[in-house]
XYZ file of C-alpha atoms in Angstrom:
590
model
C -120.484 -143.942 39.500
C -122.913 -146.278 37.727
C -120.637 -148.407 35.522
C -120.084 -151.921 34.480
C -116.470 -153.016 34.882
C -114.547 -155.842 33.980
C -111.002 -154.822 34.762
C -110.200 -158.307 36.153
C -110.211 -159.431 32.231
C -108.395 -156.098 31.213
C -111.525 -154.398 30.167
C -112.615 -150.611 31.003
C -115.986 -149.684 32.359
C -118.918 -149.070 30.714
C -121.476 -146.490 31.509
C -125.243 -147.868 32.216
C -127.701 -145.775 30.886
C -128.992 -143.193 33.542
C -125.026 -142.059 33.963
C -124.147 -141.737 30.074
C -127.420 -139.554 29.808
C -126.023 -137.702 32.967
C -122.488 -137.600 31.212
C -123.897 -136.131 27.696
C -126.360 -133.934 29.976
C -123.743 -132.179 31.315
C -121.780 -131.573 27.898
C -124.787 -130.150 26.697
C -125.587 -127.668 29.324
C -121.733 -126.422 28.876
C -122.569 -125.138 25.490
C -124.723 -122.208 27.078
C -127.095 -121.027 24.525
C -125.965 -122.626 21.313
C -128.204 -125.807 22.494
C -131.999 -123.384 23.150
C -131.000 -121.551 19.998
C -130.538 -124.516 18.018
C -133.592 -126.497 19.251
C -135.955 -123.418 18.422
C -134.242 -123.469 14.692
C -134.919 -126.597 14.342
C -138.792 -126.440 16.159
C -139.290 -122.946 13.793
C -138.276 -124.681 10.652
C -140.654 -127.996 11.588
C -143.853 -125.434 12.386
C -143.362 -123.539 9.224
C -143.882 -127.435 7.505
C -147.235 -127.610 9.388
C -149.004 -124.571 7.037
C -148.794 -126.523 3.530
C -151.152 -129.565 5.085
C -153.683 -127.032 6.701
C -153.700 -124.672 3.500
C -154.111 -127.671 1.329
C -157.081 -128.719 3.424
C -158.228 -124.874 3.523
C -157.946 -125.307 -0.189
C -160.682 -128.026 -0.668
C -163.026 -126.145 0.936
C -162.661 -122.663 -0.461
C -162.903 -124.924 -3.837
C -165.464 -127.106 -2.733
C -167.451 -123.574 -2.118
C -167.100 -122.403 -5.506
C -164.227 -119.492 -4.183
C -162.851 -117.709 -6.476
C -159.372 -118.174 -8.405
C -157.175 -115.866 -6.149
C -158.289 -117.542 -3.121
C -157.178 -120.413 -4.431
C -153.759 -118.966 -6.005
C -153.164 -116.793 -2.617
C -153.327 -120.249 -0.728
C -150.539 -121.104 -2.892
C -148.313 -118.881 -2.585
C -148.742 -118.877 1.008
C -147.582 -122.709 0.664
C -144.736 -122.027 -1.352
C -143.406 -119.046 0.723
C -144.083 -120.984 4.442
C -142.193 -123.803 2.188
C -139.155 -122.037 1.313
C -138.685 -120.294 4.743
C -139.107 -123.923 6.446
C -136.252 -125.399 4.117
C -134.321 -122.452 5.399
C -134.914 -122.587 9.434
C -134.539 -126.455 9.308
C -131.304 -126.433 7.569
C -129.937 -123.828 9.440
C -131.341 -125.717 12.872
C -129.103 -128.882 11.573
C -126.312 -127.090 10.872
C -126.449 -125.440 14.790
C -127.094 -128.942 16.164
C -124.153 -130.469 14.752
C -121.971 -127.739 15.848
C -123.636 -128.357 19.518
C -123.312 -131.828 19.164
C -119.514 -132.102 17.836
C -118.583 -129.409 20.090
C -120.134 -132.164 23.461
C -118.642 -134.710 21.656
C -115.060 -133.054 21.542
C -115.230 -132.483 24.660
C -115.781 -135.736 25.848
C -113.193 -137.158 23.873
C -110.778 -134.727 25.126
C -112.320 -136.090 29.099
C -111.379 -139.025 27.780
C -107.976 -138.656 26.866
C -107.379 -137.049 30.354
C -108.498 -139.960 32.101
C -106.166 -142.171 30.333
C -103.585 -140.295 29.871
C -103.480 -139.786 34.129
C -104.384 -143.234 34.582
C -102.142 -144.510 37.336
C -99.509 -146.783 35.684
C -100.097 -149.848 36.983
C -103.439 -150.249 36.434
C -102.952 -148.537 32.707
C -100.608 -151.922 32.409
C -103.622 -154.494 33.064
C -106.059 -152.640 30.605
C -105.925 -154.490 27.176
C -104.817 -152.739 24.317
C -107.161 -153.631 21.872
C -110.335 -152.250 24.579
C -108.102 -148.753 24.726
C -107.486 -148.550 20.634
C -111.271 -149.299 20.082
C -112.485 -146.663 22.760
C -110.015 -143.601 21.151
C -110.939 -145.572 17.616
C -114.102 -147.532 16.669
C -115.826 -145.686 19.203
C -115.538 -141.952 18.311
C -116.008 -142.705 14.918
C -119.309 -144.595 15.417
C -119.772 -141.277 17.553
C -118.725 -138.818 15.321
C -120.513 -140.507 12.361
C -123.810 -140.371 14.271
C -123.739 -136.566 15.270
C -122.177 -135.312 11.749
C -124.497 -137.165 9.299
C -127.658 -138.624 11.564
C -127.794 -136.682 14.902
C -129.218 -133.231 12.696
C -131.748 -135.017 10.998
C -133.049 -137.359 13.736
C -133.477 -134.148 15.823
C -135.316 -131.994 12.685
C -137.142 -135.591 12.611
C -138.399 -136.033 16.355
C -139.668 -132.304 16.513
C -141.590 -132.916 13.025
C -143.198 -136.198 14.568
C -144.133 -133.925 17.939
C -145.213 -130.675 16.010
C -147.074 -132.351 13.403
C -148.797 -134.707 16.018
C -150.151 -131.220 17.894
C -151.340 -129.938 14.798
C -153.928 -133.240 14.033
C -155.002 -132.831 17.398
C -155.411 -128.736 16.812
C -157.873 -129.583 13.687
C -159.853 -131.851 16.237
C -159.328 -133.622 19.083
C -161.056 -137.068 17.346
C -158.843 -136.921 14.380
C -156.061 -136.823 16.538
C -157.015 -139.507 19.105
C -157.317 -141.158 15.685
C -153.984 -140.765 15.051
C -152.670 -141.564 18.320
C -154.157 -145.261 17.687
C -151.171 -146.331 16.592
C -149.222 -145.372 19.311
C -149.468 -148.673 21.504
C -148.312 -150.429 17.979
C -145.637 -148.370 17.489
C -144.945 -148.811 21.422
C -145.380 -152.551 21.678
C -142.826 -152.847 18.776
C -140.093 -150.753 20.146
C -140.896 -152.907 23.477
C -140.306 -155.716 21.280
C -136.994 -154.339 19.561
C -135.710 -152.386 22.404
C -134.923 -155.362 24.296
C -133.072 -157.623 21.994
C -131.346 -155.096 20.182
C -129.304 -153.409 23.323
C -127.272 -156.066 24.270
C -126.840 -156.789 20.745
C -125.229 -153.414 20.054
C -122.836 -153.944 23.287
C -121.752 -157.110 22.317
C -120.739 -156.350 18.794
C -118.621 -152.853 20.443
C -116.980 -155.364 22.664
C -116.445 -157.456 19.477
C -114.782 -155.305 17.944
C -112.155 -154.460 20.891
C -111.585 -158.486 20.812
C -110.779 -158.186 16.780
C -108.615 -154.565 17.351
C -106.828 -156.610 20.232
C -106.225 -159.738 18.241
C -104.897 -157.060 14.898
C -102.698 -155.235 17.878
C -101.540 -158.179 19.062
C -100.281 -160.038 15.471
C -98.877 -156.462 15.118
C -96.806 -155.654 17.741
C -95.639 -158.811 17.757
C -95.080 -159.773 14.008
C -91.136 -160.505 13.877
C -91.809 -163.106 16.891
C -95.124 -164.416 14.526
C -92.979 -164.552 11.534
C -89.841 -165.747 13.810
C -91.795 -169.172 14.608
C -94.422 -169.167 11.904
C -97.081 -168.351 13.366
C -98.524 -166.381 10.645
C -101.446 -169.069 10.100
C -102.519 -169.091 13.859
C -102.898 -164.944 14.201
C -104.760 -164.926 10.961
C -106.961 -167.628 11.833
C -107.458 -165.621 15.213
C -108.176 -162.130 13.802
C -110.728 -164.315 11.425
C -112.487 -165.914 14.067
C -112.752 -162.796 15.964
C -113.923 -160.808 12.822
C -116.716 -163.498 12.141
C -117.588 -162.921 16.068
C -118.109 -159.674 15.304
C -119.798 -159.651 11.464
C -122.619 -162.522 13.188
C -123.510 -160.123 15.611
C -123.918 -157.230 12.738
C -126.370 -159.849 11.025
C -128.502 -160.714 13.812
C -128.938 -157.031 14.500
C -129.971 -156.579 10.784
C -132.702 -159.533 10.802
C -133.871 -158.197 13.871
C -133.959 -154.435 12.645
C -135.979 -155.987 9.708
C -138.830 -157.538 11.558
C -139.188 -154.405 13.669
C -139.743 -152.568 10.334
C -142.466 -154.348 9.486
C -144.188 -154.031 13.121
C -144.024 -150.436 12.298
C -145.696 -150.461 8.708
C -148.223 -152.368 10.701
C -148.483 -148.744 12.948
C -148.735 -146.419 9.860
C -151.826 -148.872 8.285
C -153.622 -148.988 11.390
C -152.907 -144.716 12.236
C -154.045 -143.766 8.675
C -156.980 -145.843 7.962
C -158.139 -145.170 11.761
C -157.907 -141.376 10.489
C -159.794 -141.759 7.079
C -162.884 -144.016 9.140
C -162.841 -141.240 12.155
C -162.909 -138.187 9.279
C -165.453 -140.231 7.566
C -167.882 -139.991 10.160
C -167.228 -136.469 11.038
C -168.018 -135.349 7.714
C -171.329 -137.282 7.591
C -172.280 -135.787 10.792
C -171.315 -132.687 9.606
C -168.820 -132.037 12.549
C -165.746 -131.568 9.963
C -165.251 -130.128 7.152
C -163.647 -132.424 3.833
C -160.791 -129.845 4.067
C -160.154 -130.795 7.579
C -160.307 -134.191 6.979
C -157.522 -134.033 3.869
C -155.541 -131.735 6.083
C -155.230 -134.049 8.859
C -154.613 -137.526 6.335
C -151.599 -134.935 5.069
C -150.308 -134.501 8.253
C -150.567 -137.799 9.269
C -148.594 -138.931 6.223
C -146.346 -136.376 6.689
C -145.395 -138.583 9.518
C -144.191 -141.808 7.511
C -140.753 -139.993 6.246
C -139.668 -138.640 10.047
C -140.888 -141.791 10.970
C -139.086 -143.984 8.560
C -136.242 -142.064 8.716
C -135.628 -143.088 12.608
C -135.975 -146.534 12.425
C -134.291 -146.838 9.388
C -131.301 -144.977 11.254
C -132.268 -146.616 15.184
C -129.641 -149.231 14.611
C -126.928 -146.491 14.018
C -128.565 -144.301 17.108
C -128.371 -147.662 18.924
C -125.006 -148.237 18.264
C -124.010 -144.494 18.940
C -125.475 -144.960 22.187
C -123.509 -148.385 22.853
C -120.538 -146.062 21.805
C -121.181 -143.527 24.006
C -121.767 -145.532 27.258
C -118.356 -146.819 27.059
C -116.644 -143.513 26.056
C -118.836 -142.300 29.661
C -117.743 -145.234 31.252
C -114.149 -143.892 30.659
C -114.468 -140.419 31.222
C -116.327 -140.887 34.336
C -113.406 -142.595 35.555
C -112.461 -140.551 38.789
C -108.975 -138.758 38.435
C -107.152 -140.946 40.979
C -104.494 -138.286 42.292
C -102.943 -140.498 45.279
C -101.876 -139.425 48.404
C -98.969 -136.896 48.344
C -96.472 -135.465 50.994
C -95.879 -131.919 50.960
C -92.282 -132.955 51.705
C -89.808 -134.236 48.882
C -87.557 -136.770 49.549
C -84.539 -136.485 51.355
C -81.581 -136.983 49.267
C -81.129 -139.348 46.356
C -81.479 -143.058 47.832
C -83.183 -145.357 47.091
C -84.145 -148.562 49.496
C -86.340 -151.767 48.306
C -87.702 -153.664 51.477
C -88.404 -156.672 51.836
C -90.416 -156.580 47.829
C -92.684 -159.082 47.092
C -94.491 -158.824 43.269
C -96.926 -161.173 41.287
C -98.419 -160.208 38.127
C -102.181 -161.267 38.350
C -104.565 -162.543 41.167
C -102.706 -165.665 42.073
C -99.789 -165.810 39.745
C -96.474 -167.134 40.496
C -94.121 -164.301 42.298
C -91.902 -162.252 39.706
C -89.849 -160.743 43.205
C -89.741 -162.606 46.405
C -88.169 -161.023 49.331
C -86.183 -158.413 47.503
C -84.474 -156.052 49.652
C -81.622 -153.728 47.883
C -80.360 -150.126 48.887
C -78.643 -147.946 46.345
C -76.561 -145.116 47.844
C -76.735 -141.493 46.388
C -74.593 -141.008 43.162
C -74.446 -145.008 42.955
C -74.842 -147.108 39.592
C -76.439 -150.383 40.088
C -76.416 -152.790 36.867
C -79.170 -155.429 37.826
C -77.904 -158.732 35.605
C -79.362 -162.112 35.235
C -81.282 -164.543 32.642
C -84.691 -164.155 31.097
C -87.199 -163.898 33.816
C -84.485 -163.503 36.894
C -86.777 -160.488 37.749
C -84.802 -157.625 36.537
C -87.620 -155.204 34.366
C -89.669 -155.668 37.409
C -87.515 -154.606 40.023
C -86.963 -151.414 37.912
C -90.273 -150.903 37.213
C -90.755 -150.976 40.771
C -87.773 -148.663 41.537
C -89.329 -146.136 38.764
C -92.895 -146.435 40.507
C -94.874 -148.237 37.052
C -96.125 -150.395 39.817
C -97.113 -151.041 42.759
C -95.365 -153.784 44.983
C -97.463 -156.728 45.900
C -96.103 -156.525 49.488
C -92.737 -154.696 50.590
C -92.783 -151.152 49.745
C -89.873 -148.865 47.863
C -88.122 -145.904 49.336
C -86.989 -143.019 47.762
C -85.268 -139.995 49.967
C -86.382 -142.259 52.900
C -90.385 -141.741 51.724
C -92.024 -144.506 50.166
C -93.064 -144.012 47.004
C -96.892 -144.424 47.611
C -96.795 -141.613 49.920
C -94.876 -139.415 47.269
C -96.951 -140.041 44.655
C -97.441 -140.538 41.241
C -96.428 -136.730 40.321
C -93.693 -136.327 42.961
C -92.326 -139.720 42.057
C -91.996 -138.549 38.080
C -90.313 -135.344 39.409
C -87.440 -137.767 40.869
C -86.899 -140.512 38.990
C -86.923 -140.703 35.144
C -86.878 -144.166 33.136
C -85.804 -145.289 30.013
C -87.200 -148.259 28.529
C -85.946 -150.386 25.688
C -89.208 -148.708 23.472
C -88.667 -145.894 22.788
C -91.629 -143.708 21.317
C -90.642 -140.626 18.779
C -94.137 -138.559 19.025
C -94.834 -136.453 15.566
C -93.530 -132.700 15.574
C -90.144 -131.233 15.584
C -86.868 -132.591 17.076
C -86.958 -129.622 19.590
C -90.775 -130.213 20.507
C -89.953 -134.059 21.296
C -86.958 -132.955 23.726
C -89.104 -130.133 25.396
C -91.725 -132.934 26.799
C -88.934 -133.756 29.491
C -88.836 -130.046 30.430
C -91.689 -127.526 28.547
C -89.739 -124.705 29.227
C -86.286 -125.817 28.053
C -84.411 -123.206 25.462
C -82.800 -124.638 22.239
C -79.524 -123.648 23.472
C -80.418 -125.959 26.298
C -81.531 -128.523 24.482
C -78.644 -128.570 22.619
C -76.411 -128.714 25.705
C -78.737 -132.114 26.184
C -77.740 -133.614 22.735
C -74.202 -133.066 23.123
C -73.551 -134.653 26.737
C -75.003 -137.794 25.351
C -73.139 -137.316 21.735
C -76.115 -136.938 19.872
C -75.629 -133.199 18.387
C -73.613 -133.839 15.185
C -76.155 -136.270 14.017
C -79.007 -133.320 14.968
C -76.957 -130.840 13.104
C -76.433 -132.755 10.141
C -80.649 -133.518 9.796
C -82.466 -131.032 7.138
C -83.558 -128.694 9.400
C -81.372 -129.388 12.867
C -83.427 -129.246 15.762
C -86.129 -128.233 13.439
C -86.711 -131.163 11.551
C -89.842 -132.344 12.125
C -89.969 -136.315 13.229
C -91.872 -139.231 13.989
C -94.676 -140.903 11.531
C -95.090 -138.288 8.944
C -91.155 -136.956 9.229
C -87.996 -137.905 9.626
C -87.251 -141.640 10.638
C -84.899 -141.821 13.051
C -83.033 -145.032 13.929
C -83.129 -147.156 16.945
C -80.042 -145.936 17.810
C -80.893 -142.391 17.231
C -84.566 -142.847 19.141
C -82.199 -143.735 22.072
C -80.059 -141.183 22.025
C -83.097 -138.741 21.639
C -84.186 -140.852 24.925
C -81.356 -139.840 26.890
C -81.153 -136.483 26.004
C -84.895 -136.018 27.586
C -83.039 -137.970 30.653
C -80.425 -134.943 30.720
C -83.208 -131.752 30.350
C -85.164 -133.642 32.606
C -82.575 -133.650 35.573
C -83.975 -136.217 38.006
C -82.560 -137.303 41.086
C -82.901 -141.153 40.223
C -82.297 -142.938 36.236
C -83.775 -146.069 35.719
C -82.632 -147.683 32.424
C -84.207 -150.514 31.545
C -82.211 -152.150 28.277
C -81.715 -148.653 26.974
C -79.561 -149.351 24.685
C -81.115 -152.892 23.445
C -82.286 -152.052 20.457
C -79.458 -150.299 18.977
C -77.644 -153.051 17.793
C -74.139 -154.303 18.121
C -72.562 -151.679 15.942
C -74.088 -148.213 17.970
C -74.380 -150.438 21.798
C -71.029 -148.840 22.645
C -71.589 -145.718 21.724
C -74.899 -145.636 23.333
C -73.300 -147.089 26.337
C -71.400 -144.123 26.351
C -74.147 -141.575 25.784
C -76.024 -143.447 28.587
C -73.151 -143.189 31.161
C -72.617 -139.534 30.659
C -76.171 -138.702 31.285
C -76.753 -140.537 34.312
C -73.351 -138.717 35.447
C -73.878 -137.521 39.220
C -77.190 -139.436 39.209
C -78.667 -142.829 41.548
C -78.854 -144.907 38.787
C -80.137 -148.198 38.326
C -79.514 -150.287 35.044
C -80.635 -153.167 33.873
C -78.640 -154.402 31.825
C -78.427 -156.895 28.400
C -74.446 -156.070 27.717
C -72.866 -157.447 30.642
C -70.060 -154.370 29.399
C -72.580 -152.315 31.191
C -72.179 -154.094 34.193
C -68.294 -153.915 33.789
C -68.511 -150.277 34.561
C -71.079 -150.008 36.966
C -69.825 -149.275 41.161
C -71.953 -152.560 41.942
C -73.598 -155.335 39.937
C -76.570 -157.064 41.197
C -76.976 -160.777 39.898
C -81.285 -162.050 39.840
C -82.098 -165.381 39.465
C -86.015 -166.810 39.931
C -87.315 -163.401 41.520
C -84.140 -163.261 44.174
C -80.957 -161.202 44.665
C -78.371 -164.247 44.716
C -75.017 -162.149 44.405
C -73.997 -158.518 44.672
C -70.560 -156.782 44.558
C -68.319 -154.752 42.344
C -67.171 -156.678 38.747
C -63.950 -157.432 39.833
C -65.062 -159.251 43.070
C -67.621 -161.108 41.355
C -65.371 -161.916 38.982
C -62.943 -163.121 41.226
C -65.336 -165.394 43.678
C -65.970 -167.868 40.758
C -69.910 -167.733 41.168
C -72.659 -167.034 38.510
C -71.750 -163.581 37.732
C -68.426 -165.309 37.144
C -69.913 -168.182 34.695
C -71.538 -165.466 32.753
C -68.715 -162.868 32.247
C -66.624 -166.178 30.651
C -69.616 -166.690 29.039
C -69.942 -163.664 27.581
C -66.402 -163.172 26.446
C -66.081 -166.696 25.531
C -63.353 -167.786 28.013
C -63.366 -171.350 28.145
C -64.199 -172.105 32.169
């Protein structure tokens, strides 16, 4: 795979050339014969336009001759029917080339989606957001833009340059060498403009994933901007990058202008190299003044293809920068993993010996964590911001990969599972918790496609979430998410669990599931949470130290270590930190 990656600074790969031509190649070929038909449309419609030039020239000689009137009025209606039947082929050719090319380009974007939606976890956690968004985003529409309004016309416009070229030479091969004079012009300036304008065009894509990431990140983030006033900072970031990004536009524009002028330079030298060639023909009686006129026709007849594609090459350019990094991401390979064709034994889970650091380098989140959890066990992991907690359990729930130590489930580790396997097993539940767009039901069936709504239903009440369904417009019905139904954090949680109960996994991981609920629903999501992890391995992490009263064991994390572990009551009793922060917590003077 020929790609240029930067994944170290969080960045996907970009396709070089040869492999995006490969990539949009192969999409092509895939549409069978809508591509031939389409190109002989389009090659029809652009032949019919060659007749008017070579009448016109037939015309000066019949009149030149002294032919009579109906020669003369034959040759035009020839011209005006050959006209009208060229209008038709050529519109009809664009329309069939944007269906080819929107029906390549769909599919690529649906390759796309594929790769990233089975990108393995952990390395979907070191991409940066604002790269994704402008891949899926900016990109497609830059795409999209190109094939629906300019990919038609620059195709109608490249067979018009060939086609009409073929017919100068036709009339004679002098007045088309002629021509062909200003091809090393026209050459030396796109050798000229070729060069600078590329990495141009890539830098102002990657530009704009900088500004998208900057927006993303003022975003997501805005009640912790607006917490410490920040406001000033992000703005003056999203600026910056903006101006990064509106420089580069510029420079592309003076650039694009100076190339136009190289090629006005082409069309003077082309024509008059024409009109001096068909000069001298005529006086040496080897062509015809009708030939001559016919081929200063066609020749013109290049400047509108011809104008039309470089006023549109910085749009085909940036298309093309588009495309090479939607290739570079649907060339990814589909990285399936090794997997056992043996499940794991039981419900246990074992951490040995863990060792985890986010980064090349960085300072150890785990060190030396070794923990077993017992079938049917619930585990509340407790300790301060940064003891080590959401990585343990996103270790335990296989989101990553341990930096040394490895994680047992059934007695298999998990690498050997798998990254399907290991979803069939263990379910998590993070504090975020995403409500996709569609109905109730269709949000609960993504834990299990084939549920039934009496199942589903059977979900909602173990975690005491059906009233609340029943008593929405529709029930189960209702559709939800960004153009529906809001739904409350604590309802989004509940919704959460209930995906946790049709799922039926052998392991729960719940990472602050009930966080963002709020003191008022925390105990009744507490609740909700305990009755679906009924039966189940679970492991908690938990931010209501009421969810570590209940648990069978509590596990107390403090800079990346296990420092205590035992039931509440022990804890409680030994006077250590699990002890300080139970007083703590329920304000019992020490």
């Amino acid at each position: 795979m020929e790609t240029a990656a930067n994944e170290h600074g969080g960045l996907l790969p970009t396709a070089s050339a040869r492999r995006t031509w490969a990539v949009l190649g192969d999409g092509v070929r895939r549409t069978g014969w809508s591509t031939p038909l389409a190109l002989a449309t389009v090659l029809a419609g652009s032949a019919a336009g060659l007749v008017a030039p070579w009448v016109l020239g037939r015309m000066v000689d019949h009149i030149s001759a002294g032919r009579s009137l109906d020669t003369v009025l034959s040759s035009a209606a020839l011209i005006a029917v050959t006209g009208v039947l060229g209008g038709l082929l050529v519109g009809v050719g664009g329309w069939l080339v944007s269906r080819v090319g929107e029906t390549v380009l769909a599919r690529l974007r649906e390759r796309v989606m594929d790769r990233v939606l089975r990108m393995p976890a952990a390395r979907l956690e070191r991409v940066r957001i604002g790269d994704l968004l402008s891949r899926v985003g900016d990109d497609v529409a830059v795409v999209t833009m190109s094939i629906a309004r300019t990919g038609p016309d620059v195709v109608v416009a490249l067979a018009t340059v060939l086609l009409t070229a073929a017919g100068m030479t036709a009339l004679d091969w002098r007045l088309g060498l002629a021509g062909m004079l200003s091809l090393p012009v026209y050459v030396l300036a796109v050798r000229w403009y070729l060069p600078r304008s590329g990495p141009y065009y890539a830098r102002e894509r990657v530009a704009m994933g900088e500004r998208s990431h900057a927006m993303m990140g003022a975003l997501r983030g805005r009640r912790t901007v607006r917490a410490y006033r920040l406001e000033d900072e992000h703005e003056d970031r999203v600026r910056g990058r903006s101006r990064d990004a509106m420089d580069i536009t510029v420079a592309v524009f003076r650039l694009f202008t100076r190339f136009g002028s190289r090629l006005n330079g082409a069309e003077c030298v082309g024509l008059t190299s024409v009109l001096v060639v068909g000069f001298w023909l005529v006086r040496g009686d080897l062509a015809t003044v009708g030939m001559v006129t016919a081929a200063a026709l066609y020749f013109h007849r290049l400047f509108g293809p011809m104008i039309f594609l470089v006023m549109n090459f910085n749009e085909v350019q940036s298309a093309g920068a588009s495309l090479a990094r939607l290739a570079g991401v649907a060339d990814l390979p589909v990285e399936a993993g090794p997997e056992t064709e043996e499940g794991p034994a039981g419900a246990s889970v074992r951490v040995d010996a863990v060792t985890h650091s986010y980064g090349t380098g960085g300072p150890p989140a785990l060190e030396e964590v070794s923990l077993e959890v017992a079938p049917g066990e619930r585990v509340a992991l407790v300790g301060a911001s940064g003891a080590g907690k959401t990585t343990l359990a996103a270790l335990v729930g296989g989101l990553r990969t341990p930096t040394a130590g490895s994680v047992y489930l059934g007695g298999i580790p998990l690498e050997e599972l798998g990254e399907r396997r290991v979803r069939e097993h263990v379910f998590l539940v993070s504090q975020e918790t995403h409500v996709f767009a569609g109905t109730l039901l269709e949000d609960l069936r993504l834990a299990r496609a084939g549920a039934t709504e009496a199942e589903a239903e059977a979900a909602l009440e173990a975690v005491g979430a059906l009233e609340w369904v029943r008593a929405l417009p529709e029930g189960l019905e209702t559709v939800v998410g960004e153009v529906g139904h809001a739904l409350t954090a604590e309802q989004a949680q509940h919704l959460a669990l209930a995906r946790l109960v049709l799922a039926d996994p052998d392991v729960a991981v719940l990472d602050e599931a009930t966080a963002e609920a709020g003191s008022s629903g925390a105990r009744r999501l507490e609740r909700a949470a305990a009755a679906a992890t009924a039966g189940r391995t679970t492991l908690v992490v938990a931010h209501r130290l009421t969810q570590a009263e209940t648990a069978d064991r509590v596990v107390v994390m403090d800079g990346g270590r296990i420092v205590e572990q035992g039931t509440h009551a022990d804890l409680v009793a030994a006077g250590g930190r699990y002890s300080g922060l139970w007083r703590s917590w329920r304000g019992t003077p020490a």
